[in-house]
mmCIF file of C-alpha atoms and ligand atoms in Angstrom:
data_model
loop_
_atom_site.group_PDB
_atom_site.id
_atom_site.type_symbol
_atom_site.label_atom_id
_atom_site.label_comp_id
_atom_site.label_asym_id
_atom_site.label_seq_id
_atom_site.Cartn_x
_atom_site.Cartn_y
_atom_site.Cartn_z
ATOM 1 C CA MET A 1 0.000 0.000 0.000
ATOM 2 C CA ASP A 2 1.281 3.483 -0.819
ATOM 3 C CA VAL A 3 1.930 5.716 2.157
ATOM 4 C CA ILE A 4 0.227 9.036 2.871
ATOM 5 C CA PHE A 5 1.609 11.586 5.326
ATOM 6 C CA SER A 6 0.274 14.954 6.369
ATOM 7 C CA GLY A 7 0.042 17.189 9.405
ATOM 8 C CA ILE A 8 -1.525 20.349 10.750
ATOM 9 C CA GLN A 9 -0.021 22.745 13.293
ATOM 10 C CA PRO A 10 -1.826 23.337 16.594
ATOM 11 C CA SER A 11 -1.089 27.039 16.163
ATOM 12 C CA GLY A 12 -4.653 28.308 16.553
ATOM 13 C CA ASN A 13 -8.263 27.391 16.011
ATOM 14 C CA LEU A 14 -8.638 25.422 12.800
ATOM 15 C CA THR A 15 -10.359 27.214 9.936
ATOM 16 C CA LEU A 16 -12.562 26.136 7.090
ATOM 17 C CA GLY A 17 -9.406 26.530 4.949
ATOM 18 C CA ASN A 18 -7.519 23.916 6.980
ATOM 19 C CA TYR A 19 -10.567 21.672 6.784
ATOM 20 C CA LEU A 20 -11.203 21.906 3.033
ATOM 21 C CA GLY A 21 -7.538 22.141 2.038
ATOM 22 C CA ALA A 22 -6.214 19.384 4.275
ATOM 23 C CA LEU A 23 -8.370 17.561 6.809
ATOM 24 C CA LYS A 24 -11.234 16.682 4.466
ATOM 25 C CA SER A 25 -8.850 15.204 1.936
ATOM 26 C CA PHE A 26 -7.101 13.132 4.649
ATOM 27 C CA LEU A 27 -10.319 11.122 4.839
ATOM 28 C CA ARG A 28 -10.398 9.976 1.262
ATOM 29 C CA PHE A 29 -7.236 7.866 1.672
ATOM 30 C CA GLN A 30 -7.978 6.034 4.883
ATOM 31 C CA ASP A 31 -9.470 2.935 3.251
ATOM 32 C CA THR A 32 -6.955 2.603 0.459
ATOM 33 C CA HIS A 33 -3.571 3.751 1.799
ATOM 34 C CA GLU A 34 -1.261 3.410 4.786
ATOM 35 C CA CYS A 35 -1.890 6.805 6.394
ATOM 36 C CA TYR A 36 0.139 8.747 8.965
ATOM 37 C CA TYR A 37 -1.524 11.921 10.224
ATOM 38 C CA CYS A 38 0.376 14.048 12.648
ATOM 39 C CA VAL A 39 -0.253 17.022 14.919
ATOM 40 C CA VAL A 40 2.891 18.976 14.077
ATOM 41 C CA ASN A 41 3.424 20.767 17.388
ATOM 42 C CA GLN A 42 7.143 21.346 16.759
ATOM 43 C CA HIS A 43 6.265 23.408 13.707
ATOM 44 C CA ALA A 44 3.908 25.490 15.826
ATOM 45 C CA ILE A 45 6.784 26.656 18.086
ATOM 46 C CA THR A 46 8.476 28.454 15.174
ATOM 47 C CA VAL A 47 6.358 31.345 16.436
ATOM 48 C CA PRO A 48 6.040 31.888 20.209
ATOM 49 C CA GLN A 49 3.298 29.787 21.831
ATOM 50 C CA ASP A 50 1.900 29.796 25.332
ATOM 51 C CA PRO A 51 2.943 26.357 26.741
ATOM 52 C CA LYS A 52 -0.429 25.603 28.369
ATOM 53 C CA GLU A 53 -2.334 26.640 25.263
ATOM 54 C CA LEU A 54 -0.042 24.617 23.014
ATOM 55 C CA ARG A 55 -0.568 21.474 25.078
ATOM 56 C CA ARG A 56 -4.340 21.988 25.048
ATOM 57 C CA ARG A 57 -4.507 22.739 21.333
ATOM 58 C CA THR A 58 -2.386 19.695 20.499
ATOM 59 C CA THR A 59 -4.904 17.371 22.155
ATOM 60 C CA GLU A 60 -7.823 19.309 20.701
ATOM 61 C CA LEU A 61 -6.454 18.997 17.193
ATOM 62 C CA ALA A 62 -6.057 15.240 17.608
ATOM 63 C CA ALA A 63 -9.699 15.073 18.741
ATOM 64 C CA LEU A 64 -10.696 17.108 15.711
ATOM 65 C CA TYR A 65 -8.953 14.674 13.357
ATOM 66 C CA ILE A 66 -11.162 11.912 14.724
ATOM 67 C CA ALA A 67 -14.293 14.073 14.854
ATOM 68 C CA ALA A 68 -13.805 14.915 11.178
ATOM 69 C CA GLY A 69 -14.013 11.209 10.397
ATOM 70 C CA LEU A 70 -10.514 9.739 10.661
ATOM 71 C CA ASP A 71 -10.716 6.231 12.088
ATOM 72 C CA PRO A 72 -7.808 5.466 14.455
ATOM 73 C CA GLU A 73 -8.220 1.780 13.641
ATOM 74 C CA LYS A 74 -7.333 2.536 10.031
ATOM 75 C CA VAL A 75 -4.854 5.409 10.242
ATOM 76 C CA THR A 76 -1.936 6.251 12.511
ATOM 77 C CA LEU A 77 -2.624 9.442 14.466
ATOM 78 C CA PHE A 78 0.187 10.908 16.516
ATOM 79 C CA VAL A 79 1.910 13.968 17.929
ATOM 80 C CA GLN A 80 5.176 15.002 16.249
ATOM 81 C CA SER A 81 7.160 15.683 19.452
ATOM 82 C CA GLU A 82 6.537 12.092 20.590
ATOM 83 C CA VAL A 83 8.603 10.744 17.684
ATOM 84 C CA PRO A 84 12.091 12.295 18.036
ATOM 85 C CA GLU A 85 13.227 11.012 14.622
ATOM 86 C CA HIS A 86 11.409 14.006 13.062
ATOM 87 C CA VAL A 87 13.857 16.456 14.591
ATOM 88 C CA GLN A 88 16.804 14.096 14.086
ATOM 89 C CA LEU A 89 16.192 13.754 10.354
ATOM 90 C CA GLY A 90 15.255 17.441 10.247
ATOM 91 C CA TRP A 91 18.825 18.283 11.313
ATOM 92 C CA ILE A 92 20.215 16.122 8.523
ATOM 93 C CA MET A 93 17.980 17.993 6.083
ATOM 94 C CA THR A 94 19.394 21.362 7.228
ATOM 95 C CA THR A 95 22.809 20.097 6.128
ATOM 96 C CA LEU A 96 21.481 19.363 2.629
ATOM 97 C CA ALA A 97 19.469 22.541 2.114
ATOM 98 C CA TYR A 98 21.012 25.804 0.923
ATOM 99 C CA VAL A 99 20.373 29.095 2.719
ATOM 100 C CA GLY A 100 19.248 30.647 -0.586
ATOM 101 C CA GLU A 101 16.600 27.955 -1.004
ATOM 102 C CA MET A 102 15.245 28.569 2.469
ATOM 103 C CA GLU A 103 15.215 32.351 1.989
ATOM 104 C CA ARG A 104 13.090 31.941 -1.117
ATOM 105 C CA MET A 105 10.236 30.199 0.708
ATOM 106 C CA THR A 106 7.151 32.401 0.480
ATOM 107 C CA GLN A 107 5.781 31.282 3.836
ATOM 108 C CA TYR A 108 9.095 32.155 5.501
ATOM 109 C CA LYS A 109 9.082 35.599 3.898
ATOM 110 C CA ASP A 110 5.472 36.242 4.990
ATOM 111 C CA LYS A 111 5.989 35.066 8.548
ATOM 112 C CA ALA A 112 9.373 36.807 8.874
ATOM 113 C CA LYS A 113 7.686 40.081 7.918
ATOM 114 C CA LYS A 114 5.149 39.589 10.698
ATOM 115 C CA ALA A 115 7.934 38.715 13.188
ATOM 116 C CA GLY A 116 9.553 42.158 12.751
ATOM 117 C CA GLU A 117 13.199 42.706 13.728
ATOM 118 C CA SER A 118 13.921 39.473 15.595
ATOM 119 C CA ILE A 119 13.108 36.586 13.283
ATOM 120 C CA PRO A 120 13.279 33.195 15.036
ATOM 121 C CA TYR A 121 15.795 31.023 13.171
ATOM 122 C CA GLY A 122 13.313 28.120 13.299
ATOM 123 C CA LEU A 123 11.042 30.010 10.916
ATOM 124 C CA MET A 124 13.670 29.651 8.229
ATOM 125 C CA ALA A 125 14.540 26.052 9.119
ATOM 126 C CA TYR A 126 10.841 25.049 9.196
ATOM 127 C CA PRO A 127 10.771 23.470 5.706
ATOM 128 C CA CYS A 128 13.655 21.135 6.657
ATOM 129 C CA LEU A 129 11.573 19.717 9.493
ATOM 130 C CA MET A 130 8.605 19.356 7.166
ATOM 131 C CA VAL A 131 10.827 17.534 4.664
ATOM 132 C CA ALA A 132 11.839 15.126 7.430
ATOM 133 C CA ASP A 133 8.197 14.606 8.503
ATOM 134 C CA ILE A 134 7.313 13.419 5.026
ATOM 135 C CA LEU A 135 10.438 11.430 4.144
ATOM 136 C CA LEU A 136 10.520 9.450 7.406
ATOM 137 C CA TYR A 137 7.371 7.612 6.349
ATOM 138 C CA GLN A 138 8.442 7.119 2.705
ATOM 139 C CA ALA A 139 5.233 8.924 1.766
ATOM 140 C CA LYS A 140 4.137 8.769 -1.842
ATOM 141 C CA LEU A 141 1.397 11.387 -1.521
ATOM 142 C CA VAL A 142 1.015 14.405 0.756
ATOM 143 C CA PRO A 143 -2.489 15.904 0.979
ATOM 144 C CA VAL A 144 -2.084 19.639 1.641
ATOM 145 C CA GLY A 145 -3.552 22.947 0.540
ATOM 146 C CA GLU A 146 -2.124 24.953 -2.354
ATOM 147 C CA ASP A 147 -0.061 27.184 -0.015
ATOM 148 C CA GLN A 148 2.200 24.220 0.762
ATOM 149 C CA ARG A 149 3.232 23.570 -2.876
ATOM 150 C CA GLN A 150 6.661 25.181 -2.457
ATOM 151 C CA HIS A 151 7.359 23.069 0.645
ATOM 152 C CA ILE A 152 6.487 19.884 -1.226
ATOM 153 C CA GLU A 153 8.819 20.945 -4.026
ATOM 154 C CA ILE A 154 11.708 21.459 -1.591
ATOM 155 C CA THR A 155 10.907 18.042 -0.092
ATOM 156 C CA ARG A 156 11.337 16.467 -3.522
ATOM 157 C CA THR A 157 14.530 18.439 -4.137
ATOM 158 C CA LEU A 158 16.144 17.436 -0.833
ATOM 159 C CA ALA A 159 15.073 13.786 -1.178
ATOM 160 C CA GLU A 160 16.615 13.658 -4.654
ATOM 161 C CA ARG A 161 19.760 15.427 -3.435
ATOM 162 C CA PHE A 162 20.144 12.949 -0.582
ATOM 163 C CA ASN A 163 19.528 9.916 -2.816
ATOM 164 C CA TYR A 164 22.027 11.226 -5.362
ATOM 165 C CA ARG A 165 24.759 11.850 -2.783
ATOM 166 C CA TYR A 166 24.302 8.902 -0.463
ATOM 167 C CA GLY A 167 22.273 6.272 -2.329
ATOM 168 C CA GLU A 168 18.567 5.552 -2.693
ATOM 169 C CA VAL A 169 16.953 5.920 0.724
ATOM 170 C CA PHE A 170 13.901 8.125 0.279
ATOM 171 C CA THR A 171 10.710 7.853 -1.741
ATOM 172 C CA ILE A 172 10.085 11.013 -3.772
ATOM 173 C CA PRO A 173 6.653 12.283 -2.690
ATOM 174 C CA GLU A 174 3.966 14.076 -4.643
ATOM 175 C CA MET A 175 1.466 16.664 -3.521
ATOM 176 C CA PHE A 176 -2.250 15.999 -3.476
ATOM 177 C CA ALA A 177 -4.361 19.176 -3.515
ATOM 178 C CA PRO A 178 -8.140 18.790 -3.453
ATOM 179 C CA GLU A 179 -10.188 20.369 -6.228
ATOM 180 C CA GLY A 180 -12.103 23.425 -5.054
ATOM 181 C CA GLY A 181 -10.951 23.697 -1.439
ATOM 182 C CA ALA A 182 -7.204 23.899 -1.985
ATOM 183 C CA ARG A 183 -7.070 27.642 -1.328
ATOM 184 C CA VAL A 184 -9.873 29.117 0.730
ATOM 185 C CA MET A 185 -9.508 32.885 0.972
ATOM 186 C CA SER A 186 -10.157 35.302 3.823
ATOM 187 C CA LEU A 187 -13.800 36.398 3.982
ATOM 188 C CA GLN A 188 -12.750 39.972 4.686
ATOM 189 C CA ASN A 189 -9.796 40.225 2.330
ATOM 190 C CA PRO A 190 -10.365 37.645 -0.396
ATOM 191 C CA THR A 191 -6.983 38.169 -2.023
ATOM 192 C CA SER A 192 -5.178 36.619 0.981
ATOM 193 C CA LYS A 193 -5.716 33.114 2.283
ATOM 194 C CA MET A 194 -7.931 32.261 5.216
ATOM 195 C CA SER A 195 -5.557 31.624 8.094
ATOM 196 C CA LYS A 196 -5.715 30.416 11.712
ATOM 197 C CA SER A 197 -3.522 33.271 12.847
ATOM 198 C CA ASP A 198 -5.520 36.099 11.221
ATOM 199 C CA ASP A 199 -6.276 38.722 13.882
ATOM 200 C CA ASN A 200 -9.599 39.576 12.273
ATOM 201 C CA GLN A 201 -12.069 37.009 13.658
ATOM 202 C CA MET A 202 -14.604 37.809 10.916
ATOM 203 C CA ALA A 203 -12.112 36.806 8.214
ATOM 204 C CA SER A 204 -12.089 33.093 9.059
ATOM 205 C CA ILE A 205 -14.699 30.471 9.797
ATOM 206 C CA TYR A 206 -13.431 28.347 12.670
ATOM 207 C CA LEU A 207 -14.438 24.730 13.016
ATOM 208 C CA GLY A 208 -15.700 25.555 16.523
ATOM 209 C CA ASP A 209 -17.946 28.446 15.380
ATOM 210 C CA GLU A 210 -21.620 28.043 16.270
ATOM 211 C CA ASP A 211 -24.158 27.950 13.424
ATOM 212 C CA ASP A 212 -25.317 31.545 13.856
ATOM 213 C CA MET A 213 -21.742 32.822 13.867
ATOM 214 C CA ILE A 214 -21.020 30.972 10.606
ATOM 215 C CA VAL A 215 -24.113 32.523 9.019
ATOM 216 C CA LYS A 216 -23.113 35.987 10.264
ATOM 217 C CA LYS A 217 -19.551 35.705 8.918
ATOM 218 C CA ILE A 218 -20.677 34.533 5.487
ATOM 219 C CA LYS A 219 -23.371 37.252 5.305
ATOM 220 C CA ARG A 220 -20.674 39.854 5.968
ATOM 221 C CA ALA A 221 -18.170 38.354 3.493
ATOM 222 C CA GLN A 222 -16.664 40.862 1.051
ATOM 223 C CA THR A 223 -18.090 40.683 -2.463
ATOM 224 C CA ASP A 224 -18.264 43.382 -5.145
ATOM 225 C CA SER A 225 -20.788 45.717 -6.701
ATOM 226 C CA ASP A 226 -21.430 44.217 -10.139
ATOM 227 C CA GLY A 227 -24.005 41.764 -8.802
ATOM 228 C CA GLU A 228 -23.190 38.891 -11.168
ATOM 229 C CA ILE A 229 -22.518 35.406 -9.805
ATOM 230 C CA ARG A 230 -19.681 33.830 -11.753
ATOM 231 C CA TYR A 231 -16.190 32.519 -11.012
ATOM 232 C CA ASP A 232 -13.522 35.100 -11.855
ATOM 233 C CA LYS A 233 -10.710 35.014 -9.335
ATOM 234 C CA GLU A 234 -8.901 38.061 -10.719
ATOM 235 C CA ASN A 235 -11.805 40.481 -10.883
ATOM 236 C CA LYS A 236 -14.296 38.965 -8.425
ATOM 237 C CA PRO A 237 -12.186 37.391 -5.647
ATOM 238 C CA GLY A 238 -14.902 37.529 -2.962
ATOM 239 C CA VAL A 239 -17.655 35.933 -5.057
ATOM 240 C CA SER A 240 -15.158 33.415 -6.464
ATOM 241 C CA ASN A 241 -14.171 32.441 -2.922
ATOM 242 C CA LEU A 242 -17.816 31.811 -2.004
ATOM 243 C CA LEU A 243 -18.244 29.757 -5.178
ATOM 244 C CA SER A 244 -15.114 27.715 -4.348
ATOM 245 C CA ILE A 245 -16.450 26.927 -0.883
ATOM 246 C CA HIS A 246 -19.812 25.999 -2.421
ATOM 247 C CA ALA A 247 -18.127 23.756 -5.032
ATOM 248 C CA ALA A 248 -15.927 22.031 -2.440
ATOM 249 C CA LEU A 249 -18.975 21.140 -0.342
ATOM 250 C CA SER A 250 -21.689 20.576 -2.962
ATOM 251 C CA GLY A 251 -19.583 18.989 -5.694
ATOM 252 C CA ARG A 252 -21.070 21.420 -8.284
ATOM 253 C CA THR A 253 -18.716 22.853 -10.918
ATOM 254 C CA PHE A 254 -18.250 26.609 -11.387
ATOM 255 C CA ASP A 255 -20.159 26.469 -14.674
ATOM 256 C CA GLN A 256 -23.046 24.641 -13.052
ATOM 257 C CA LEU A 257 -23.091 27.158 -10.210
ATOM 258 C CA ALA A 258 -23.087 30.110 -12.625
ATOM 259 C CA ALA A 259 -26.139 28.553 -14.322
ATOM 260 C CA ASP A 260 -27.823 27.708 -10.979
ATOM 261 C CA TYR A 261 -27.507 31.320 -9.789
ATOM 262 C CA ALA A 262 -28.153 33.140 -13.065
ATOM 263 C CA GLY A 263 -30.204 36.250 -12.292
ATOM 264 C CA GLN A 264 -29.987 35.775 -8.513
ATOM 265 C CA GLY A 265 -28.405 38.059 -5.931
ATOM 266 C CA TYR A 266 -25.402 37.573 -3.654
ATOM 267 C CA GLY A 267 -27.780 37.181 -0.692
ATOM 268 C CA THR A 268 -29.082 33.881 -2.083
ATOM 269 C CA LEU A 269 -25.574 32.594 -2.780
ATOM 270 C CA LYS A 270 -24.432 33.548 0.722
ATOM 271 C CA ALA A 271 -27.436 31.864 2.342
ATOM 272 C CA ASP A 272 -26.751 28.642 0.420
ATOM 273 C CA VAL A 273 -23.037 28.673 1.209
ATOM 274 C CA ALA A 274 -23.860 29.239 4.881
ATOM 275 C CA ASP A 275 -26.273 26.263 4.829
ATOM 276 C CA LEU A 276 -23.633 24.028 3.274
ATOM 277 C CA VAL A 277 -20.935 25.062 5.751
ATOM 278 C CA VAL A 278 -23.250 24.720 8.750
ATOM 279 C CA GLY A 279 -24.387 21.278 7.529
ATOM 280 C CA GLU A 280 -20.792 20.122 7.146
ATOM 281 C CA LEU A 281 -19.357 21.515 10.379
ATOM 282 C CA ARG A 282 -22.165 20.939 12.880
ATOM 283 C CA PRO A 283 -21.762 17.132 13.168
ATOM 284 C CA ILE A 284 -17.973 17.501 13.439
ATOM 285 C CA ARG A 285 -18.374 20.030 16.245
ATOM 286 C CA GLU A 286 -20.757 17.738 18.116
ATOM 287 C CA ARG A 287 -18.512 14.653 17.841
ATOM 288 C CA TYR A 288 -15.515 16.750 18.803
ATOM 289 C CA ARG A 289 -17.109 17.813 22.093
ATOM 290 C CA GLU A 290 -17.820 14.209 23.050
ATOM 291 C CA LEU A 291 -14.302 13.098 22.147
ATOM 292 C CA LEU A 292 -12.516 15.730 24.179
ATOM 293 C CA ASP A 293 -13.773 14.190 27.412
ATOM 294 C CA SER A 294 -12.973 10.647 26.357
ATOM 295 C CA PRO A 295 -10.035 8.836 28.022
ATOM 296 C CA GLU A 296 -9.639 6.940 24.716
ATOM 297 C CA LEU A 297 -7.908 9.881 23.085
ATOM 298 C CA GLN A 298 -4.646 9.550 25.006
ATOM 299 C CA ARG A 299 -4.517 5.809 24.325
ATOM 300 C CA ILE A 300 -5.033 6.435 20.590
ATOM 301 C CA LEU A 301 -2.172 8.944 20.541
ATOM 302 C CA ASP A 302 0.153 6.650 22.533
ATOM 303 C CA ASP A 303 -0.508 3.756 20.151
ATOM 304 C CA GLY A 304 -0.118 6.084 17.183
ATOM 305 C CA ALA A 305 3.262 7.373 18.401
ATOM 306 C CA ALA A 306 4.542 3.809 18.876
ATOM 307 C CA LYS A 307 3.439 2.781 15.367
ATOM 308 C CA ALA A 308 4.793 5.935 13.782
ATOM 309 C CA GLN A 309 8.114 5.536 15.556
ATOM 310 C CA ALA A 310 8.538 1.973 14.315
ATOM 311 C CA LYS A 311 8.314 3.205 10.725
ATOM 312 C CA ALA A 312 10.257 6.420 11.306
ATOM 313 C CA SER A 313 13.182 4.799 13.089
ATOM 314 C CA ALA A 314 13.673 2.250 10.295
ATOM 315 C CA THR A 315 13.989 5.059 7.730
ATOM 316 C CA TYR A 316 16.164 7.169 10.004
ATOM 317 C CA ARG A 317 18.521 4.240 10.560
ATOM 318 C CA LYS A 318 18.867 3.782 6.781
ATOM 319 C CA ALA A 319 19.620 7.477 6.313
ATOM 320 C CA CYS A 320 22.283 7.388 9.062
ATOM 321 C CA GLU A 321 23.890 4.280 7.619
ATOM 322 C CA ALA A 322 23.990 5.842 4.158
ATOM 323 C CA MET A 323 25.694 8.968 5.550
ATOM 324 C CA GLY A 324 28.162 7.165 7.796
ATOM 325 C CA LEU A 325 26.573 8.299 11.056
ATOM 326 C CA GLN A 326 26.799 5.871 13.996
ATOM 327 C CA ARG A 327 23.493 4.949 15.602
HETATM 328 N N1 AQP B 1 -6.847 28.932 3.363
HETATM 329 C C1 AQP B 1 -6.524 27.673 3.129
HETATM 330 N N2 AQP B 1 -7.118 26.988 2.117
HETATM 331 C C2 AQP B 1 -6.820 25.680 1.894
HETATM 332 N N3 AQP B 1 -5.922 24.985 2.627
HETATM 333 C C3 AQP B 1 -5.325 25.636 3.648
HETATM 334 N N4 AQP B 1 -4.409 25.239 4.568
HETATM 335 C C4 AQP B 1 -4.126 26.265 5.389
HETATM 336 N N5 AQP B 1 -4.836 27.351 5.027
HETATM 337 C C5 AQP B 1 -5.584 26.990 3.950
HETATM 338 C C6 AQP B 1 -3.867 23.900 4.648
HETATM 339 O O1 AQP B 1 -4.071 23.442 5.975
HETATM 340 C C7 AQP B 1 -2.996 22.582 6.317
HETATM 341 C C8 AQP B 1 -2.467 22.968 7.663
HETATM 342 O O2 AQP B 1 -1.532 23.923 7.582
HETATM 343 P P1 AQP B 1 -0.592 24.293 8.781
HETATM 344 O O3 AQP B 1 -1.245 24.108 10.081
HETATM 345 O O4 AQP B 1 0.717 23.629 8.630
HETATM 346 O O5 AQP B 1 -0.355 25.822 8.603
HETATM 347 P P2 AQP B 1 -0.611 26.828 7.500
HETATM 348 O O6 AQP B 1 -0.584 26.304 6.113
HETATM 349 O O7 AQP B 1 0.359 27.949 7.774
HETATM 350 O O8 AQP B 1 -2.110 27.190 7.874
HETATM 351 P P3 AQP B 1 -2.667 28.471 8.537
HETATM 352 O O9 AQP B 1 -4.103 28.234 8.824
HETATM 353 O O10 AQP B 1 -2.343 29.670 7.706
HETATM 354 O O11 AQP B 1 -1.898 28.528 9.907
HETATM 355 P P4 AQP B 1 -1.008 29.666 10.512
HETATM 356 O O12 AQP B 1 -1.914 30.853 10.562
HETATM 357 O O13 AQP B 1 -0.624 29.142 11.849
HETATM 358 O O14 AQP B 1 0.149 29.857 9.601
HETATM 359 C C9 AQP B 1 -1.986 22.637 5.177
HETATM 360 O O15 AQP B 1 -2.162 21.509 4.347
HETATM 361 C C10 AQP B 1 -2.363 23.887 4.442
HETATM 362 O O16 AQP B 1 -2.048 23.833 3.070
#
């Protein structure tokens, strides 16, 4: 069976973007692939985190994975910091990467700008840890949103560089981006992506938002004044974003949606998008609340870490042997 790996950072409340771009597509592989899904808490500390909050969010995110439909009997769910091989291989990857390559990463540039004068070095090294996350499991496919494309490319580059220098150790992975939901945009500024760390609460739909809050946020979403419902990302980013969310949840194409809404106003489109989002998120929210209080969760994560480590340590050993590092 081909291997799938992906992870999400517990760096804030998960958004509809994280759900449609990543979590929802995790589900489609669980019956057909060997899946490793990780809560990447060591990535989250590349920006300062409150320790108590980080611990709480890590467990909450694991509960959310299950609430969204991942079955711990079928997939391996675990927390990154419980498998030290991630950081160990991550160090090796920093020795293969070039500073210029790391400086070119768009996410680094964006986050460095926000960090101001004192940029944590981990922000720049972040992709090397992500490369290690993926390569440790010999993943063939990595389901992520569009914003991670550059990081998947550097993963392929470093895996090829390693294999060329030291012999074939790593599988070269490919990215899997879902149609429709791969890049959900901010509701308030539809030319930038919806993000967990956006300060404007109205810009993102959080998976924990109550129904009426979801409706309110979508009602207030930025659109435009021409009144026509059609997909045109350049000229109508707000309406196009609503259509993308609709398409990702209803399975309708943009052409079908343009025909469905011909002659109708943005109010109707917004009401329908709100219904779809509420219908999708409500059951997840309800399951999530039950799971948080369940003692099962810790057992699932302990088992997951043991299974993940068995796979990760075998790959790490091979990499060390190839490089001449004692283990
Ligand atoms: N707006 C988005 N649309 C589609 N997919 C998205 N993802 C993130 N935002 C969108 C996907 O969610 C997964 C988790 O990403 P992450 O936790 O590693 O961090 P990120 O990409 O940096 O996501 P955020 O929400 O923007 O977090 P912060 O604010 O902490 O940086 C990835 O697969 C990502 O593509």
